[in-house]
Coordinates of C-alpha atoms in Angstrom, one line a residue:
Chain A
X358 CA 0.0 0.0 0.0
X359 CA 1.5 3.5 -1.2
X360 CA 2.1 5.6 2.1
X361 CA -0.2 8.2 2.2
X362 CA 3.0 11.3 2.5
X363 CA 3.9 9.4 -0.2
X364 CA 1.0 10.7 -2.7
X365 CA 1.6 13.2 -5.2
X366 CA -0.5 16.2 -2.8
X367 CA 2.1 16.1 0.0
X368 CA 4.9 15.4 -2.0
X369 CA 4.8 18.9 -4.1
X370 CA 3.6 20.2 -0.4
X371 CA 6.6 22.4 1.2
X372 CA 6.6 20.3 3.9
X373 CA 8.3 16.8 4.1
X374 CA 7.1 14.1 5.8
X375 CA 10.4 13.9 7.8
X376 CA 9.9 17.7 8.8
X377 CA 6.1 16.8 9.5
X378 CA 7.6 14.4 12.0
X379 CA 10.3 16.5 13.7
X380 CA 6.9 19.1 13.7
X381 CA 4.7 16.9 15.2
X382 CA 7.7 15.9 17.7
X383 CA 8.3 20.1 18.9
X384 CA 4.5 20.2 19.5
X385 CA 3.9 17.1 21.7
X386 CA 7.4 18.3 23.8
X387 CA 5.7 21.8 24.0
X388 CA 2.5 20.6 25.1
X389 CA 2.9 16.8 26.3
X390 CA -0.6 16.5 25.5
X391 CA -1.3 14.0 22.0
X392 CA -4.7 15.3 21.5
X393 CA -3.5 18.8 21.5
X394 CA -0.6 18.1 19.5
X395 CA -3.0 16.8 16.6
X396 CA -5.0 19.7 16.9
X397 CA -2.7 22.2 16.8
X398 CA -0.6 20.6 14.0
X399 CA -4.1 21.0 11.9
X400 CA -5.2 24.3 12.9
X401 CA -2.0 26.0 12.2
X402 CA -1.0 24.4 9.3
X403 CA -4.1 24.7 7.6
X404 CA -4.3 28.5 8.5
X405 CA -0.1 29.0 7.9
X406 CA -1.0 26.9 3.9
X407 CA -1.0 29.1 1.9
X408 CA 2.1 31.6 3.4
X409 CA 4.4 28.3 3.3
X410 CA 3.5 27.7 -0.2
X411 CA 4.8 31.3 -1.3
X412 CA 8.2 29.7 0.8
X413 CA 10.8 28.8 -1.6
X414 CA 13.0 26.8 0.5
X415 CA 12.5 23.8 2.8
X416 CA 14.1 25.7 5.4
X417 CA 12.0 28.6 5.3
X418 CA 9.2 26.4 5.3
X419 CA 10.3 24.9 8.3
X420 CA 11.2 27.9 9.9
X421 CA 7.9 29.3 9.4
X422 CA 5.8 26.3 10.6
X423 CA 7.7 26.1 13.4
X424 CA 7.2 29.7 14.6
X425 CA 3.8 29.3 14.4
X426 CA 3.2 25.9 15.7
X427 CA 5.1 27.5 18.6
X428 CA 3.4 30.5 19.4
X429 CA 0.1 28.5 19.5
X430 CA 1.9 26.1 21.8
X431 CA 2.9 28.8 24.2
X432 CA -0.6 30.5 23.9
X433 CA -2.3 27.2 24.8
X434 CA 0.4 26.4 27.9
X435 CA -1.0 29.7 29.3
X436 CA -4.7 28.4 29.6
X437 CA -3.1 24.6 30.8
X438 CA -5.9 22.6 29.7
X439 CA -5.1 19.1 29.7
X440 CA -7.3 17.5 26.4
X441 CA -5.4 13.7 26.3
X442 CA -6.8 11.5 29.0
X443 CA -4.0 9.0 29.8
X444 CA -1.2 9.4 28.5
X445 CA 0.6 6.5 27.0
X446 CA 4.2 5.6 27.7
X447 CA 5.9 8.0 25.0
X448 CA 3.2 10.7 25.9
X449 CA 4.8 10.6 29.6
X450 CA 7.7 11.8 28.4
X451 CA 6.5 14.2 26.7
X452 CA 4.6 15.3 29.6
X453 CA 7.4 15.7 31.8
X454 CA 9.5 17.5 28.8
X455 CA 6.5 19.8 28.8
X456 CA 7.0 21.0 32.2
X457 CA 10.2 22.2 31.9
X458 CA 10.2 26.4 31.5
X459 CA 10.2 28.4 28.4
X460 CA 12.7 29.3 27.1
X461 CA 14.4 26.1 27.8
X462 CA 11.7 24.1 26.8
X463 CA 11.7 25.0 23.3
X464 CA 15.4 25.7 23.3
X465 CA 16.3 22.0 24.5
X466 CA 13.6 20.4 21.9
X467 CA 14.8 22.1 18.9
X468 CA 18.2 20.9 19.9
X469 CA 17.2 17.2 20.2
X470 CA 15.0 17.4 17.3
X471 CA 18.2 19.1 15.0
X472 CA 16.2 20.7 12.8
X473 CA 18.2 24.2 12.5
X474 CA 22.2 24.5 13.6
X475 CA 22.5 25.9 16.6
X476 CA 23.2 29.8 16.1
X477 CA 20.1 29.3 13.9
X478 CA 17.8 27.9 16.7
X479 CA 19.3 31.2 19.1
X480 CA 18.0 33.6 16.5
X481 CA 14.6 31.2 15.8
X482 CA 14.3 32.2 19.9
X483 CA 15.3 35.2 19.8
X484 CA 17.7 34.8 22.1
X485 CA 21.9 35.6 21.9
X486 CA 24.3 31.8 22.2
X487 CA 24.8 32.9 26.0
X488 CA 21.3 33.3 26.6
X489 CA 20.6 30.0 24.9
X490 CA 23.6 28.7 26.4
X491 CA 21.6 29.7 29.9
X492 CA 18.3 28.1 28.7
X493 CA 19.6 24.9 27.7
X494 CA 21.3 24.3 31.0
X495 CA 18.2 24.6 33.4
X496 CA 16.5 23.2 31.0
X497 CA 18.3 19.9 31.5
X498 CA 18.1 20.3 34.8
X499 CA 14.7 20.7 34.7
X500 CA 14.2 17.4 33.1
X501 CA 16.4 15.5 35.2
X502 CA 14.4 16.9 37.9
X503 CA 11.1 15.8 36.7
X504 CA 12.2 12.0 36.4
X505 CA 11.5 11.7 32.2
X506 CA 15.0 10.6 32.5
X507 CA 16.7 8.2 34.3
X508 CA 19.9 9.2 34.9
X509 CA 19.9 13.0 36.5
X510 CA 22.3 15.1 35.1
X511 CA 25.7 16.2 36.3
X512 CA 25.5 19.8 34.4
X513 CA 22.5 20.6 37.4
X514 CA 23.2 23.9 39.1
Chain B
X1174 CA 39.0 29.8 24.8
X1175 CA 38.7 29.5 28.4
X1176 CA 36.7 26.8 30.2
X1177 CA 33.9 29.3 31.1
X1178 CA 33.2 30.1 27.5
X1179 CA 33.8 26.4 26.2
X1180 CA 31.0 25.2 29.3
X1181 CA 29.0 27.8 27.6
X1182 CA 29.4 26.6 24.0
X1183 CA 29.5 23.2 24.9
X1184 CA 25.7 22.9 26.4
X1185 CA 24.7 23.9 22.9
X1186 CA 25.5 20.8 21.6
X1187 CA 24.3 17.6 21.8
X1188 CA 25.2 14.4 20.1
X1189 CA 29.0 13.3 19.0
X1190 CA 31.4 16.1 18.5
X1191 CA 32.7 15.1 15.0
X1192 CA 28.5 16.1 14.1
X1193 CA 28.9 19.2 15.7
X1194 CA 28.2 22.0 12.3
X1195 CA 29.6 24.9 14.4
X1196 CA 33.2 25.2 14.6
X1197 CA 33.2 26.9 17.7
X1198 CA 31.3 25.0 19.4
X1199 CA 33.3 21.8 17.8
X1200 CA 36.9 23.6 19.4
X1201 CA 34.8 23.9 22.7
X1202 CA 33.7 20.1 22.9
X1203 CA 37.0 19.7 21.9
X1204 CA 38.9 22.1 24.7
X1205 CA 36.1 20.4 27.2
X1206 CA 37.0 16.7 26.7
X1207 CA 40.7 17.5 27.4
X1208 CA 39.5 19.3 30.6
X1209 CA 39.8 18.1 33.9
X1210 CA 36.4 19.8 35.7
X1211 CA 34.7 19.7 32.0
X1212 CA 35.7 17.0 30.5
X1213 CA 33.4 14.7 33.4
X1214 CA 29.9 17.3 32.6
X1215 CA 30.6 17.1 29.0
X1216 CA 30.1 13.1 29.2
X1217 CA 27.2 13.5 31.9
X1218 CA 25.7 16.1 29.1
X1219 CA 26.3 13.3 26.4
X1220 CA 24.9 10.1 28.7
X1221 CA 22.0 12.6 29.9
X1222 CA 21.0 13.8 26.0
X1223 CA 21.4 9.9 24.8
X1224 CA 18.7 9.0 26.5
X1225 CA 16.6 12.0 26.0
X1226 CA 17.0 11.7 22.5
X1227 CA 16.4 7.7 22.5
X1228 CA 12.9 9.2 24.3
X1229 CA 11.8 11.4 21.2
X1230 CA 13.1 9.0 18.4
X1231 CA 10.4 6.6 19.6
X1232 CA 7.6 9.4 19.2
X1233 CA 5.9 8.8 15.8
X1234 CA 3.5 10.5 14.0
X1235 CA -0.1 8.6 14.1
X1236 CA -1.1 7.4 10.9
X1237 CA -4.8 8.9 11.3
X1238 CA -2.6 12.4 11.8
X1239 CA -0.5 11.7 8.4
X1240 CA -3.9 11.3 6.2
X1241 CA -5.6 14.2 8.1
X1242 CA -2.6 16.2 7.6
X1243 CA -3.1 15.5 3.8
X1244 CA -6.7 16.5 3.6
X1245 CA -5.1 20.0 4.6
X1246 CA -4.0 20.0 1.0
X1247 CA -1.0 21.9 1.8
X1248 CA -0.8 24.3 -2.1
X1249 CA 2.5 23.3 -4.1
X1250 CA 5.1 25.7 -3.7
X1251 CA 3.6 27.6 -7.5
X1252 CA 6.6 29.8 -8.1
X1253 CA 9.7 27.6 -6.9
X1254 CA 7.7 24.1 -8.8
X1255 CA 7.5 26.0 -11.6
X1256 CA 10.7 27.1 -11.6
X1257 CA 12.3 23.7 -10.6
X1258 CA 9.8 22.2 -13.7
X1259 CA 11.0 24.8 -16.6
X1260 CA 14.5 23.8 -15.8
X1261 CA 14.2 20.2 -16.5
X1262 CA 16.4 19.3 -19.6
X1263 CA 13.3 17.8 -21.3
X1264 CA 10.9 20.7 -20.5
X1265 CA 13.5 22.8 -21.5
X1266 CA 13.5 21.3 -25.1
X1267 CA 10.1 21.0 -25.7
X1268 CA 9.7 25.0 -24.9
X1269 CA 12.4 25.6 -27.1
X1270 CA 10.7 23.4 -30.0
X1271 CA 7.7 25.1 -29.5
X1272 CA 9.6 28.5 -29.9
X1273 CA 11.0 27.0 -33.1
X1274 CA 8.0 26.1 -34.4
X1275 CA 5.8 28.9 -33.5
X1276 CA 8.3 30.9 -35.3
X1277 CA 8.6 28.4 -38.1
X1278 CA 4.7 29.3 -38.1
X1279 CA 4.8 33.5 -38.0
X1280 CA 7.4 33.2 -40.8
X1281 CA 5.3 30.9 -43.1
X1282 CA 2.3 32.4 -42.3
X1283 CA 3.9 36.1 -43.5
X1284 CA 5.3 34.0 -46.5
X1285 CA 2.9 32.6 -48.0
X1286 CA 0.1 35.3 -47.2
X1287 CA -1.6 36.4 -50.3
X1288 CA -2.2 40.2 -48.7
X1289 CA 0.9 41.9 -48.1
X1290 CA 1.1 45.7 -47.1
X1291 CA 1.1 48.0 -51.1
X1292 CA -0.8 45.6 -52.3
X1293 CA -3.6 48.0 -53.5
X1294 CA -0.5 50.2 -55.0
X1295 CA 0.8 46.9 -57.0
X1296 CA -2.5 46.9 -58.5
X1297 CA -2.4 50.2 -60.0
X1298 CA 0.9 49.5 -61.8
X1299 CA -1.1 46.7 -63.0
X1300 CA -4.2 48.5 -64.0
X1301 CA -6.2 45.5 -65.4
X1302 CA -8.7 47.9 -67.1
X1303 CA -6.3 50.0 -68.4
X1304 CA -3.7 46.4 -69.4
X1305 CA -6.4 45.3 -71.3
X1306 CA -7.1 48.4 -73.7
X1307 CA -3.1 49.3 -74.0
X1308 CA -2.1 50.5 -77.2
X1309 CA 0.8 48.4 -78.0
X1310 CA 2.5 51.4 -79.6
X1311 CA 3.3 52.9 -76.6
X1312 CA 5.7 49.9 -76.2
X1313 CA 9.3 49.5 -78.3
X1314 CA 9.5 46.1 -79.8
X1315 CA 12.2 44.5 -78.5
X1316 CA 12.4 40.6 -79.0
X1317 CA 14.8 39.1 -76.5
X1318 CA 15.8 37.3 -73.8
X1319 CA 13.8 38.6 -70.6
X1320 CA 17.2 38.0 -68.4
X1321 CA 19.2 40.4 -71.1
X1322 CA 16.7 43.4 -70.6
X1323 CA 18.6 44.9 -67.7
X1324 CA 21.4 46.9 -70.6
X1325 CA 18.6 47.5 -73.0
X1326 CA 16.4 49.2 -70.0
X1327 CA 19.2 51.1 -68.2
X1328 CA 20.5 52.4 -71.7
X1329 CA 17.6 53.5 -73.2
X1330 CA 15.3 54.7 -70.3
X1331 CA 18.1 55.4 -67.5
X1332 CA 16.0 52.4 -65.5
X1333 CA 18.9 51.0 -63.1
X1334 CA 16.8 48.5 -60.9
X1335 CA 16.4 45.2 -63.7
X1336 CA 15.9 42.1 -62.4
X1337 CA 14.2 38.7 -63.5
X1338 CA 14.6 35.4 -61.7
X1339 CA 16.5 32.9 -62.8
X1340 CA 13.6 30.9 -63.5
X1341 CA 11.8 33.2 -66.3
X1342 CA 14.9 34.8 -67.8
X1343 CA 14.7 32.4 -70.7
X1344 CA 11.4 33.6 -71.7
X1345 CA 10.8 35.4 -75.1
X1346 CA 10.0 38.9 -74.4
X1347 CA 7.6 41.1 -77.6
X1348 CA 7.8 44.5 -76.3
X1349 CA 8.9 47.0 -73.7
X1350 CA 8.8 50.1 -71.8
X1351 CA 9.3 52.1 -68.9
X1352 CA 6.5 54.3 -67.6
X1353 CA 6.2 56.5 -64.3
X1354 CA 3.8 55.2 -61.6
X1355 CA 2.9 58.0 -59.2
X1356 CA 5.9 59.8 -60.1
X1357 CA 8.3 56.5 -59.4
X1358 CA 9.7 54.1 -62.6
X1359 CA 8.6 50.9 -63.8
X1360 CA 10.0 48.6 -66.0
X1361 CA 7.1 47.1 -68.1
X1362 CA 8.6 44.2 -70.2
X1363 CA 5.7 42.2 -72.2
X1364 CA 6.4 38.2 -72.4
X1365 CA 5.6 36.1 -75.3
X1366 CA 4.4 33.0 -73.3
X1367 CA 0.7 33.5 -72.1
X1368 CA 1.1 37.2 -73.0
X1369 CA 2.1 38.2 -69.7
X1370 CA 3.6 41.1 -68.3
X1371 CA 6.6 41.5 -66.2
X1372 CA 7.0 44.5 -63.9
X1373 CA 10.0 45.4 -61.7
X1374 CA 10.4 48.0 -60.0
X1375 CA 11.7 49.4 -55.9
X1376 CA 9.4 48.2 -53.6
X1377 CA 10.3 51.3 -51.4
X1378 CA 8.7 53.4 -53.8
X1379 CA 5.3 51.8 -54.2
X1380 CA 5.4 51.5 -50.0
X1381 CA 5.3 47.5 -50.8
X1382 CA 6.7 45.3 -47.7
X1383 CA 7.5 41.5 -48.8
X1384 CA 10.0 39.7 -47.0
X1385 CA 12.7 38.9 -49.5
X1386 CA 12.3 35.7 -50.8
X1387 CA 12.0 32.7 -53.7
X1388 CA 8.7 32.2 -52.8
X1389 CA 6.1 33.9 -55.0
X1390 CA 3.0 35.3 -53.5
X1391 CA 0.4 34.5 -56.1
X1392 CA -3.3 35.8 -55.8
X1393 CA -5.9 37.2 -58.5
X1394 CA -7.6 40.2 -59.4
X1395 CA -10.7 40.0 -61.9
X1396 CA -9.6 37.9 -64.9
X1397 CA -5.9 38.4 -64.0
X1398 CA -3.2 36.5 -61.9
X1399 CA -0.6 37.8 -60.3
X1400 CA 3.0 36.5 -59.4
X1401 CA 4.9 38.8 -57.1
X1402 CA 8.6 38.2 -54.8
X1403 CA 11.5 40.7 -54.1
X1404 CA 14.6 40.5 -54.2
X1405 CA 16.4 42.7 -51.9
X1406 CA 14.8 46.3 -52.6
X1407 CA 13.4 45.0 -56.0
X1408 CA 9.7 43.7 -56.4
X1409 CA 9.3 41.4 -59.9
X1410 CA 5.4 41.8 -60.8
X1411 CA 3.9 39.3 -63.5
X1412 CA 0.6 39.1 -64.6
X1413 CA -1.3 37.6 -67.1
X1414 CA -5.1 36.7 -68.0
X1415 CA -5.8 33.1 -66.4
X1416 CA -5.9 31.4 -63.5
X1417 CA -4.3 31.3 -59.6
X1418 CA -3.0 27.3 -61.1
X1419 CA -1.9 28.3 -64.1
X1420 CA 0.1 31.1 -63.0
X1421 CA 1.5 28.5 -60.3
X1422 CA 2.7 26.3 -62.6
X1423 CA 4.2 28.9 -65.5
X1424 CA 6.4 29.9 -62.2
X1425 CA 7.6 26.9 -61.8
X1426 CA 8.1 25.9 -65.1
X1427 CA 8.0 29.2 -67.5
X1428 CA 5.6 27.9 -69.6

């Protein structure tokens, strides 16, 4: 059976299935919530269509639908409405990511998820490389602190 | 680099150091691993993102989300597709082909048009009504060749601008003369086969615009047919009573 990102829609589409996926990866960090994440990932992308096809790059694309998808994460983690109602075992980690503070939060997920270089990721944050330097750092911590991970970290403060 | 700065460079990386894009965080990873406080946080940082990462990797996106995702119908990227399309080799040729033969197209189209622009001012060198009730004394006889006209012409009426193609020059000629059309010569030379007349004269001066060529632009008026090229700045005119496919075939066989 033909994969469905496979078909000739999404494949002209300026997003890639593997940038779909490190997409859909940023928003369930941000939120920890699946049903949100689905959500969100509709809504914005269908509203933010027709500005990433004028995009001529991949990158740009990217760039673009992650801004967006971000903002709406950050809008929603104000109200803190919890939409999933169990989460399942990769949802708890996501869960526990999702606790950790802005700007870490977003600043450690877009570094795990590699989808800009570094310096790019600062600017994407609007942040300078000591600031995101800063962010990363208690953003670990944070996680370690939480549990999502087994081993806690030697970098806490 | 000092280990405050490398610390500080070094937390914004994750993953091997040979992977690391930025070359100065790649010199801090580098400065850390050789350093004795750092060099034991950089590996923690490494174990501590391993597993983090291992985390994420195993998040995948649900089908149901994939095909929903598509019903979005995300537009193509129009000016960057197009773009990429046009510069395809084979997209690339066929435009150019279809350049190539819409000119091809333009080119035969103005060739083989039967109006042409000083058409209406070839017909009044013609005059049909006035052709057919010429008195032929207003012509010298002169029986010749019509290819050795030209000395004949420009000696005895000054007319510079002879010209015949190759393909009539053999033809018997009866009389000739040169007249003044609107102030402007013509050479009138009349042909014994089919009693036709040849004109030449500048096209410049009767405002007549043919794109210089072999090909013969053949149409009627009335009883006549008409043959008309140019040659350079020179317009050859023959007419004679009969039809479009007889004067087709006299000009490609001169009889």
């Amino acid at each position: 059976m033909k994969h469905p990102l496979n078909s000739p829609g999404l494949e002209s589409s300026p997003l890639t299935k593997e940038n779909l996926l490190a997409l859909y990866r940023l928003v369930l960090l941000l939120t920890g919530d699946g049903l949100a994440t689905e959500r969100i990932m509709m809504e914005v992308l269908g509203e933010c269509a027709h500005e990433l096809a004028q995009l001529r790059s991949n990158k740009s694309s990217l760039a673009l639908a992650m801004k967006k998808l971000r903002e709406r994460c950050l809008k929603r983690s104000a109200t803190d409405t919890s939409e999933s109602p169990a989460p399942g075992d990769t949802d708890l980690f996501a869960r526990r990511f999702s606790l950790i503070p802005e700007p870490g939060r977003s600043a450690l997920a877009l570094l795990y998820l590699k989808i800009f270089p570094v310096r790019d990721t600062a600017a994407l944050l609007n942040l300078n490389i000591e600031d995101f330097s800063n962010a990363l750092e208690k953003a670990r911590a944070a996680l370690g602190e939480t549990g999502a991970n087994a081993a806690k970290p030697a970098i806490e403060t | 680099m000092n280990a405050k700065t490398a610390e500080q460079l070094m937390r914004c990386h994750t993953g091997a150091a040979r992977e690391c894009g930025d070359p100065a965080v790649r010199k801090a990873l580098v400065f850390a691993s050789g350093h004795a406080s750092l060099k034991d946080k950089l590996s923690a940082q490494m174990e501590f993102d391993a597993r983090s990462e291992a985390a994420i990797a195993a998040i995948s996106l649900p089908p149901h989300l994939e095909l929903q995702i598509q019903t979005i119908n995300l537009p193509a990227r129009s000016s960057a597709g197009l773009g990429k399309v046009l510069k395809q080799p084979a997209v690339l040729a066929v435009a150019i082909a279809l350049l190539v033969m819409l000119g091809w197209f333009v080119y035969s189209t103005l060739i083989h048009s039967e109006d042409f622009q000083g058409r209406e001012d070839v017909l009044k060198i013609l005059d049909p009504d006035k052709a057919n009730e010429m008195s032929r004394s207003e012509f010298d006889i002169k029986s010749t060749e019509a290819g050795s006209m030209g000395d004949l012409l420009f000696s005895q009426y000054g007319f510079e601008n002879y010209y015949v193609p190759a393909q009539l020059s053999h033809l018997k000629t009866a009389r000739c003369r040169v007249f003044k059309q609107d102030g402007y010569p013509v050479a009138e030379v009349s042909l014994e086969s089919h009693q036709s007349l040849l004109f030449v004269f500048r096209a410049d001066d009767f405002g007549v615009k043919i794109t210089p060529s072999e090909h013969w632009r053949v149409f009627e008026e009335g009883d006549w047919s008409l043959g008309i090229q140019a040659h350079g700045e020179v317009c050859v005119l023959i007419a004679f009573k009969g039809s479009r496919d007889e004067m087709k075939r006299f000009l490609v066989s001169g009889f």
